[in-house]
Short mmCIF file of C-alpha atoms in Angstrom, two decimals:
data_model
loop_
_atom_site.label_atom_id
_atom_site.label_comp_id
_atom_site.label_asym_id
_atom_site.label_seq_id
_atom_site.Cartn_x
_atom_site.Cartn_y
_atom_site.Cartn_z
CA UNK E 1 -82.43 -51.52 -8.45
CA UNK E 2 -79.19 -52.24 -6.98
CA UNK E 3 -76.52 -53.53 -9.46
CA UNK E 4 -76.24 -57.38 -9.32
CA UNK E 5 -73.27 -58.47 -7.86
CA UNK E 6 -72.33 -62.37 -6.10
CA UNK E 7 -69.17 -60.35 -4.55
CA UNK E 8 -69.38 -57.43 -2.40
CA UNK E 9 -67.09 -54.33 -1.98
CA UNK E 10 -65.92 -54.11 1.65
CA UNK E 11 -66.73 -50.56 3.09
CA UNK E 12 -64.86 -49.73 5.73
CA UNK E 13 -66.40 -47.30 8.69
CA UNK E 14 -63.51 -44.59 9.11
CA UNK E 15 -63.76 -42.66 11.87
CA UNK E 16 -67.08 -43.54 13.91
CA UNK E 17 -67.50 -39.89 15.78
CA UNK E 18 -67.26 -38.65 11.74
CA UNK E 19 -69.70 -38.74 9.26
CA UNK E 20 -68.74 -41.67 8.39
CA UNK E 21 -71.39 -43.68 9.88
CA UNK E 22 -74.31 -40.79 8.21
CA UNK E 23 -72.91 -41.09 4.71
CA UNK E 24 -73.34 -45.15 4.80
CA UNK E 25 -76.48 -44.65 6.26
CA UNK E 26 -77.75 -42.51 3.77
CA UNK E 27 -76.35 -44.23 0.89
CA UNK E 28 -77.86 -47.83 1.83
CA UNK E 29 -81.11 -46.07 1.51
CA UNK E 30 -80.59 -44.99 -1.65
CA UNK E 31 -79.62 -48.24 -3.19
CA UNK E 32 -82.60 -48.61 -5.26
CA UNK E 33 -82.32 -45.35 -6.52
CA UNK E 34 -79.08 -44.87 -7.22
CA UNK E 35 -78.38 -48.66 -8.25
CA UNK E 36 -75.84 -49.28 -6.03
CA UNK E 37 -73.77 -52.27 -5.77
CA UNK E 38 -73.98 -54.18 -2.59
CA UNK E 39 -71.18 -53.02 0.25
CA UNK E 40 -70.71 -54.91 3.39
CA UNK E 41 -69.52 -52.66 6.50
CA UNK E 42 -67.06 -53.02 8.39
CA UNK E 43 -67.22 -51.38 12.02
CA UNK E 44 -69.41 -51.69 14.91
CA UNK E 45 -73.18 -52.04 14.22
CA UNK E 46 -73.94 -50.30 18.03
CA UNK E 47 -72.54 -47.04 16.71
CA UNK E 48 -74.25 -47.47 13.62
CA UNK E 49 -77.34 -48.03 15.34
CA UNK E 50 -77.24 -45.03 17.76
CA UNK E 51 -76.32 -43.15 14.60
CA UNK E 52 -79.56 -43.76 12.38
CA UNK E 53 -81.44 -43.28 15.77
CA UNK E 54 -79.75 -39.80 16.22
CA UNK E 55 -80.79 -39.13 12.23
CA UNK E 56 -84.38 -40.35 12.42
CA UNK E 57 -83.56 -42.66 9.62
CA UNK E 58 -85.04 -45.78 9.24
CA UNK E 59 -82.31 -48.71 8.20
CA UNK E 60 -82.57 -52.28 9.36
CA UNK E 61 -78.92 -53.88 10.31
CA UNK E 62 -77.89 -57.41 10.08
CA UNK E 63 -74.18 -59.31 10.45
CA UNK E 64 -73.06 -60.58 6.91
CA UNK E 65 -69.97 -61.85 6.16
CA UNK E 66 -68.72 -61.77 2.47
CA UNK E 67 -70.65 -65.06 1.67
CA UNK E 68 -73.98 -63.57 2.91
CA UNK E 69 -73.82 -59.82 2.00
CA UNK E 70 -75.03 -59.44 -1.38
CA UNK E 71 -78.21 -61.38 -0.15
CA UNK E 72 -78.79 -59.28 2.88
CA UNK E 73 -78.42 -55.95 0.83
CA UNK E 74 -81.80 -55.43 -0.52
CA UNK E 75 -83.37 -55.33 2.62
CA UNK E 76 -80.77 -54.39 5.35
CA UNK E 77 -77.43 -52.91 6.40
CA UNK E 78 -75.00 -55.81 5.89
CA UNK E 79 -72.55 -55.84 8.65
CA UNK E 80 -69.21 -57.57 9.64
CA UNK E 81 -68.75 -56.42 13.00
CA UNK E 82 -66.20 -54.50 14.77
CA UNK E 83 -66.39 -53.15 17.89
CA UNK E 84 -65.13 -49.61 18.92
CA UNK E 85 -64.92 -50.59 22.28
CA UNK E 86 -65.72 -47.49 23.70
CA UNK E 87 -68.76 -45.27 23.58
CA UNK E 88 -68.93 -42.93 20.44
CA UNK E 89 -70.57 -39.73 20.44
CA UNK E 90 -71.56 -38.17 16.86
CA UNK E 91 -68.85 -35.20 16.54
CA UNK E 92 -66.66 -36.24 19.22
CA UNK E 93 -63.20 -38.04 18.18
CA UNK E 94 -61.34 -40.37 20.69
CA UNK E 95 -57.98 -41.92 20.59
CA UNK E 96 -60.05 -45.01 22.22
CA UNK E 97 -61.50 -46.08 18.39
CA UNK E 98 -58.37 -45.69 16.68
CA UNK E 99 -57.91 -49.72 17.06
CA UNK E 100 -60.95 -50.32 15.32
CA UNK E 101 -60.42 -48.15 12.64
CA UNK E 102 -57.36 -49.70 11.66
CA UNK E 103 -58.60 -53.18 11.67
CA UNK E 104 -61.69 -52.36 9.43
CA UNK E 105 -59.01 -51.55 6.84
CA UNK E 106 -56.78 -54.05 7.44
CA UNK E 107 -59.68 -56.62 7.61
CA UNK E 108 -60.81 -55.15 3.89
CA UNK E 109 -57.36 -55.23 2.31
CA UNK E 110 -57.35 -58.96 3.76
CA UNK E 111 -60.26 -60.07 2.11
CA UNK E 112 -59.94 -58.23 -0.96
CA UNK E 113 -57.24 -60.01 -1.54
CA UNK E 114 -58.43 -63.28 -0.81
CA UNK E 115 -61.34 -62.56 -3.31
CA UNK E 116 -63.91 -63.02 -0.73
CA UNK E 117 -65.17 -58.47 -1.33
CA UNK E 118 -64.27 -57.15 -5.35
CA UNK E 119 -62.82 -53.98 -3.63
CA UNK E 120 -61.89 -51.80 -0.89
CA UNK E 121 -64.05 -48.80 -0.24
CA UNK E 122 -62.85 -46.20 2.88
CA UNK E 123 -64.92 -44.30 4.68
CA UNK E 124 -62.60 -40.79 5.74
CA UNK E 125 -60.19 -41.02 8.71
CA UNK E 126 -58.76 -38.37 11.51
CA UNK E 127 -54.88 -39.21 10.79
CA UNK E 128 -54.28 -36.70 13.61
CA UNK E 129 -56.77 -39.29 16.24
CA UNK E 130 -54.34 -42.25 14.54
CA UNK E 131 -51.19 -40.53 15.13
CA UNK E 132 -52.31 -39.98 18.87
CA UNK E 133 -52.64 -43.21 18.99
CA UNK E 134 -49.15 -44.39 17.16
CA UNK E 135 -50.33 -44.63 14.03
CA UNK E 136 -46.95 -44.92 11.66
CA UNK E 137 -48.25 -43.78 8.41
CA UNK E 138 -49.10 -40.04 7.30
CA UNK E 139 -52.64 -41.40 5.58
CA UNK E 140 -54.25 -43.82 3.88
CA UNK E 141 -52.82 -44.33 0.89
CA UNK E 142 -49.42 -44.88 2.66
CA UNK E 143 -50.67 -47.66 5.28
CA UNK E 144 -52.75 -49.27 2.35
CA UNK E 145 -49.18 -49.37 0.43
CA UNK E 146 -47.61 -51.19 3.32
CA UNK E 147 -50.82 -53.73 3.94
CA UNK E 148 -50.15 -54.23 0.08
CA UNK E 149 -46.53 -55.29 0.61
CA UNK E 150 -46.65 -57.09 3.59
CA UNK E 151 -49.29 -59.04 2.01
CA UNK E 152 -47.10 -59.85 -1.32
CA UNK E 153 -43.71 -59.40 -0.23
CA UNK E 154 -43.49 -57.16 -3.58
CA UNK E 155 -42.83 -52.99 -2.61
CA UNK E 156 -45.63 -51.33 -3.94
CA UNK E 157 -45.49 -47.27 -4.73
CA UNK E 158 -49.18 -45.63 -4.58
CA UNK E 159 -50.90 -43.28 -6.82
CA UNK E 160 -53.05 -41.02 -5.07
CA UNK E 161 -55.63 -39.97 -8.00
CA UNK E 162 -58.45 -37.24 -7.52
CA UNK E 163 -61.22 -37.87 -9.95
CA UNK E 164 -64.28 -36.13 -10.37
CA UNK E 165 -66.61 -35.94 -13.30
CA UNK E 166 -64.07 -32.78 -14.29
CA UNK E 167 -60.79 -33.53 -13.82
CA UNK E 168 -58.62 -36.06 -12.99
CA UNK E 169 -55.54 -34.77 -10.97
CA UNK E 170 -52.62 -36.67 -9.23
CA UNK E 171 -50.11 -35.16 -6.66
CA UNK E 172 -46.57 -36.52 -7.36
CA UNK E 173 -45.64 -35.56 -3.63
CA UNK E 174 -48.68 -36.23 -1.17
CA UNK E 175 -48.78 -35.84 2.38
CA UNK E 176 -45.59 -33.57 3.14
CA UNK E 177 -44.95 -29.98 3.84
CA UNK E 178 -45.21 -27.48 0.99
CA UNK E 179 -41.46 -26.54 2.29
CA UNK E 180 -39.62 -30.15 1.38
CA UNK E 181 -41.42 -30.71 -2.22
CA UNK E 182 -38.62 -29.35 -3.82
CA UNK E 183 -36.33 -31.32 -2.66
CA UNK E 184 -38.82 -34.79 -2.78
CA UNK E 185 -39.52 -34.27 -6.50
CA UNK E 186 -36.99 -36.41 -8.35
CA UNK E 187 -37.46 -37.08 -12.43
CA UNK E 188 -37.57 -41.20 -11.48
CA UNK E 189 -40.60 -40.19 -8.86
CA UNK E 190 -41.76 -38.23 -11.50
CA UNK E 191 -41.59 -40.61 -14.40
CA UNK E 192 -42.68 -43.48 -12.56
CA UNK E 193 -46.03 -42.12 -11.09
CA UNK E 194 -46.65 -41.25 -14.05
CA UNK E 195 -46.01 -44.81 -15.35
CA UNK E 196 -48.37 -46.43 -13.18
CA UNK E 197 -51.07 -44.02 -13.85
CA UNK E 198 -50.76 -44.73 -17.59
CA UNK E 199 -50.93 -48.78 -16.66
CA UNK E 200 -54.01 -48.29 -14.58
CA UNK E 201 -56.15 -46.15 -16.28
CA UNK E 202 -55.44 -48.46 -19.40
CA UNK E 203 -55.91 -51.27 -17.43
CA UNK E 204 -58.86 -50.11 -14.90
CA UNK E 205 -60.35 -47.33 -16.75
CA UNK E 206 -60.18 -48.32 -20.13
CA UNK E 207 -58.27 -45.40 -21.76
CA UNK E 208 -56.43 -46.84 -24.85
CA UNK E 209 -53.59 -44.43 -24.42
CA UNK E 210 -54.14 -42.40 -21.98
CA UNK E 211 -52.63 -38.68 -22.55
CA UNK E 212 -51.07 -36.83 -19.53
CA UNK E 213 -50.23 -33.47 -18.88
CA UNK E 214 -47.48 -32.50 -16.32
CA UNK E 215 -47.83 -29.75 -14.55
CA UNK E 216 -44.52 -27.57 -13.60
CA UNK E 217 -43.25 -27.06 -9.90
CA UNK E 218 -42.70 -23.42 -10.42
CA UNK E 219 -44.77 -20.41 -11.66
CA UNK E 220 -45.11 -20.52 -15.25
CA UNK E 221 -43.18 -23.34 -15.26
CA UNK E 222 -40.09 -21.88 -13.69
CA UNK E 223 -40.21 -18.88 -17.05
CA UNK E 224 -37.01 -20.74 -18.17
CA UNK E 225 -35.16 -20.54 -15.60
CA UNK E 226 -36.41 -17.29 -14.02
CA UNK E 227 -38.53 -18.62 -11.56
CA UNK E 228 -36.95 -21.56 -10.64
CA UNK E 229 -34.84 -24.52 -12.38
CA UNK E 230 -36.67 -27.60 -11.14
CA UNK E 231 -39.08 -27.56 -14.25
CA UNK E 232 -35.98 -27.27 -16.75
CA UNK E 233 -33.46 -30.09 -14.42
CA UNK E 234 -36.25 -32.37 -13.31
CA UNK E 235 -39.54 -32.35 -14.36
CA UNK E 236 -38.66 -32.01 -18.50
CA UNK E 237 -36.37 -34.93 -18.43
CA UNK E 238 -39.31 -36.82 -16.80
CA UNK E 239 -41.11 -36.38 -19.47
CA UNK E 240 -39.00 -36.38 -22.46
CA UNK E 241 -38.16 -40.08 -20.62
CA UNK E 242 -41.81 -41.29 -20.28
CA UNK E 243 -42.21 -40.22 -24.26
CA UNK E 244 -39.34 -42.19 -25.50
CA UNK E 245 -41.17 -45.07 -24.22
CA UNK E 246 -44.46 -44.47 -25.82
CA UNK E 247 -46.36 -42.60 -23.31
CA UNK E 248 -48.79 -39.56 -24.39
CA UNK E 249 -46.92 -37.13 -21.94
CA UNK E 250 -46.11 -33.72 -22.29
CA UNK E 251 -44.96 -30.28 -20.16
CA UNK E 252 -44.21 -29.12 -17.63
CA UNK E 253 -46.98 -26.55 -18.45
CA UNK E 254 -48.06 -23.61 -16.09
CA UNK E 255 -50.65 -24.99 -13.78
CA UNK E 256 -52.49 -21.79 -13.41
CA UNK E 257 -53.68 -22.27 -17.49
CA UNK E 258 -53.94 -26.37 -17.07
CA UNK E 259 -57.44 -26.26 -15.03
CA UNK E 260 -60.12 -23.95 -17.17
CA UNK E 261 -62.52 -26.07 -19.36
CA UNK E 262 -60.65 -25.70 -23.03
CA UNK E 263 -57.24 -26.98 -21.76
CA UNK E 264 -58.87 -29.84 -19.83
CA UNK E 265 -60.29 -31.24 -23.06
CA UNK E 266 -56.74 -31.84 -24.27
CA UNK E 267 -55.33 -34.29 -21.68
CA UNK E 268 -57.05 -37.35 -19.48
CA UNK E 269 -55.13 -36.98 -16.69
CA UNK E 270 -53.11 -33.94 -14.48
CA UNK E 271 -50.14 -34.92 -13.17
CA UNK E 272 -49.42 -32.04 -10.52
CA UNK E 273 -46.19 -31.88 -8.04
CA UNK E 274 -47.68 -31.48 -4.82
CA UNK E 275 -50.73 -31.77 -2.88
CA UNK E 276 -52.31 -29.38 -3.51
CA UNK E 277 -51.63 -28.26 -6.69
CA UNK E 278 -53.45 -31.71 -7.61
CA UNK E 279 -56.71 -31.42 -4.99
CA UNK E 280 -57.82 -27.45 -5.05
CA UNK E 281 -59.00 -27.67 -8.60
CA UNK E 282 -60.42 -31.10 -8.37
CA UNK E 283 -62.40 -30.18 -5.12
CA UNK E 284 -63.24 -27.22 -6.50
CA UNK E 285 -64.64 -28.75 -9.63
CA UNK E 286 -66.23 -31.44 -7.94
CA UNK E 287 -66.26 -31.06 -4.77
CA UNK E 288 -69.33 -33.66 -3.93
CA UNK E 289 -68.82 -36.24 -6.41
CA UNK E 290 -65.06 -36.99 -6.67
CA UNK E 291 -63.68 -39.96 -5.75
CA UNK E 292 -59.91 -40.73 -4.15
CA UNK E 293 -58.49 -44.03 -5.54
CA UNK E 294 -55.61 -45.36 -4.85
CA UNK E 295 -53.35 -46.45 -7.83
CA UNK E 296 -50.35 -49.00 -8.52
CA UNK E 297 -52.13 -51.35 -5.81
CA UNK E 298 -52.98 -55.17 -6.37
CA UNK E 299 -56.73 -53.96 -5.51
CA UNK E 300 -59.33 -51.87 -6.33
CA UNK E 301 -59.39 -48.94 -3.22
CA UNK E 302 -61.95 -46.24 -3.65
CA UNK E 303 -63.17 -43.28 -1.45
CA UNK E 304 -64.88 -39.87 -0.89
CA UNK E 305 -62.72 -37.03 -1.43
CA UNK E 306 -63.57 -35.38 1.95
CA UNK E 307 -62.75 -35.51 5.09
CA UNK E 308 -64.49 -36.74 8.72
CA UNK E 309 -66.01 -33.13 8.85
CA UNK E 310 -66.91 -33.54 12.61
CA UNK E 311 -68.60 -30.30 12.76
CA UNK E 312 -71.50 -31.82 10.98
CA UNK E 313 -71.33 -35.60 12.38
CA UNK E 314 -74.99 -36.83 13.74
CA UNK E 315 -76.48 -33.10 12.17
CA UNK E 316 -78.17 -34.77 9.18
CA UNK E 317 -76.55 -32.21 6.99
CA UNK E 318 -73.69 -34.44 5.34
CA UNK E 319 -73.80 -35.52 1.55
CA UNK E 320 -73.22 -38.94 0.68
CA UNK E 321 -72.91 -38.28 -2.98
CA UNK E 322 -68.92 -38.84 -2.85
CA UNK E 323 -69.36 -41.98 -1.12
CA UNK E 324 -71.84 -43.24 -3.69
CA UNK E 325 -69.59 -42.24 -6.64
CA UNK E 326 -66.91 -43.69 -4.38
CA UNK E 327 -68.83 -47.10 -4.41
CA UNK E 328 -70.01 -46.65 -8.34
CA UNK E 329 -66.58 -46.43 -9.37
CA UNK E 330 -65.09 -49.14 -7.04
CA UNK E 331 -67.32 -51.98 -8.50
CA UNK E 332 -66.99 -51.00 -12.04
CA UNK E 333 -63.59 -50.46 -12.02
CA UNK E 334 -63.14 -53.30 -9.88
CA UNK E 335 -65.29 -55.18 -12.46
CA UNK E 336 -63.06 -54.61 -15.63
CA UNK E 337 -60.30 -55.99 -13.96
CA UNK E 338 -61.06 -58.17 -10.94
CA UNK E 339 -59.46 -57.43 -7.77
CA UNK E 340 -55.90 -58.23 -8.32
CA UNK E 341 -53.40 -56.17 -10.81
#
């Protein structure tokens, strides 16, 4: 049975030529199953429509609003519509439905923080249809950041964490090129992602004190020097800082020894310096099941590790099992603590 829930988590519908549209789909009809808690969509019901059509699936749609949702869920496809505006074909991105993506998330970061949905869930967006279309923000987790301080006057910094049934990996640096890490990394960014990753997985996850390992910018850590002296001049004093005030940190350590299963069992969390230092080995051990949340946020924000994967869109060949753990891990984490930080 689904989990029993008087609030539901607003799932947003990403891009609608994605898969998007056949991961909700497909999860919905799990429900019972899987014991899902009850999501309400966000995006046009038309596209979702043509979509289940397309996949021969069966899955009744109605328009909910936050109030009605959790009642609709058991037997249909609770909606809060929101047109594209234009025609969507599976596979097929168009600057045209860049307007409605945005307002699906901005509509779920609204009423998650009203308390009307428990959490934000996000279905996987094209930044490079966005940008065509003026988007500001190099992803997600950055326009979520800015929704989040427009909304509180308060500036918010956001944690991108990777975590799979694994690992659990953060990138310090996110959505930049490999070339300007070095000079991005500073011991304060450092030190204070990895402060508000200690704060929410004690407050979110439950960890009493959490322990994380920090991985080093440079091979083997920069080999004292050798290799590089960003590990010695920035990332140790991070550390040594974050440990002076209580906080089970410790490295930099070689990342190419901090992934295989015995050195995983010593730490809760890896704190990497870039991109992807942080996602190969959590994709690669966990590739369908991971989840992206978003850290240091006054909400809960949750969602599949992947990507719109257009190839596949409308094919019947996309997993939903990293939306599902997407929406598992949004309610209970989002249950522990309510919406708000």
């Amino acid at each position: 049975m689904p989990l029993r829930s008087s609030i539901p988590l607003a799932l947003t519908q990403g891009d609608p030529a994605g898969i998007g549209p056949d991961i909700t789909l497909a999860a919905w009809l799990r429900r019972g199953e899987l014991g899902l808690p009850p999501f309400l969509f966000l995006g046009d019901a038309g596209i979702l429509s043509a979509r289940a059509l397309q996949l021969g699936l069966d899955v009744p749609l109605k328009e909910a609003d936050p109030a009605t949702a959790c009642d609709v869920f058991p037997d249909a496809l609770p909606i809060l519509p929101i047109e594209a505006g234009i025609t969507v074909v599976a596979g097929e991105p168009r600057v045209g439905t860049a307007k409605a993506t945005i307002a699906a998330i901005e509509m779920a970061v609204s009423l998650t923080m009203g308390g009307k949905t428990s959490a934000v869930v996000t279905n996987p967006i094209a930044k490079s249809v966005l940008y065509d279309a003026g988007f500001g923000f190099p992803g997600h987790t950055e326009f979520l950041a800015d929704l989040a301080t427009r909304a509180t006057g308060r500036p918010v910094m956001p944690v991108m964490l990777l975590a799979g049934p694994k690992l659990r990996a953060i990138p310090v640096t996110i959505h930049i090129p490999l070339k300007d890490v070095p000079q991005a990394l500073t011991t304060d960014l450092i030190a204070e992602t990895c402060r508000i990753t200690e704060h929410d997985l004690r407050t979110r996850f439950g960890f009493s004190k959490p322990r994380l390992a920090v991985a080093g910018l440079n091979p083997h850590a920069g080999e004292n020097g050798a290799l590089g002296k960003e590990d010695d001049e920035i990332v140790r004093p991070a550390v040594e800082a974050l440990r002076s005030e209580g906080i089970d940190a410790f490295g930099p350590l070689p990342a190419d020894t901090m992934f295989h299963d015995e050195a995983r069992r010593r730490y809760d969390v890896a704190i990497c310096m870039y991109h992807d230092q942080a996602l190969i080995p959590a994709k690669a051990l966990g590739f369908d099941d991971s989840v992206n949340v978003t850290l240091g946020l006054p909400f809960v924000r949750t969602s599949p590790d992947h990507g719109t994967a257009f190839s596949i869109a409308g094919k019947g060949l996309a997993k939903a099992d990293s939306l599902v753990a997407a929406l598992k891990l949004a309610s209970e984490i989002s249950g522990k603590t309510g919406s708000n930080r």
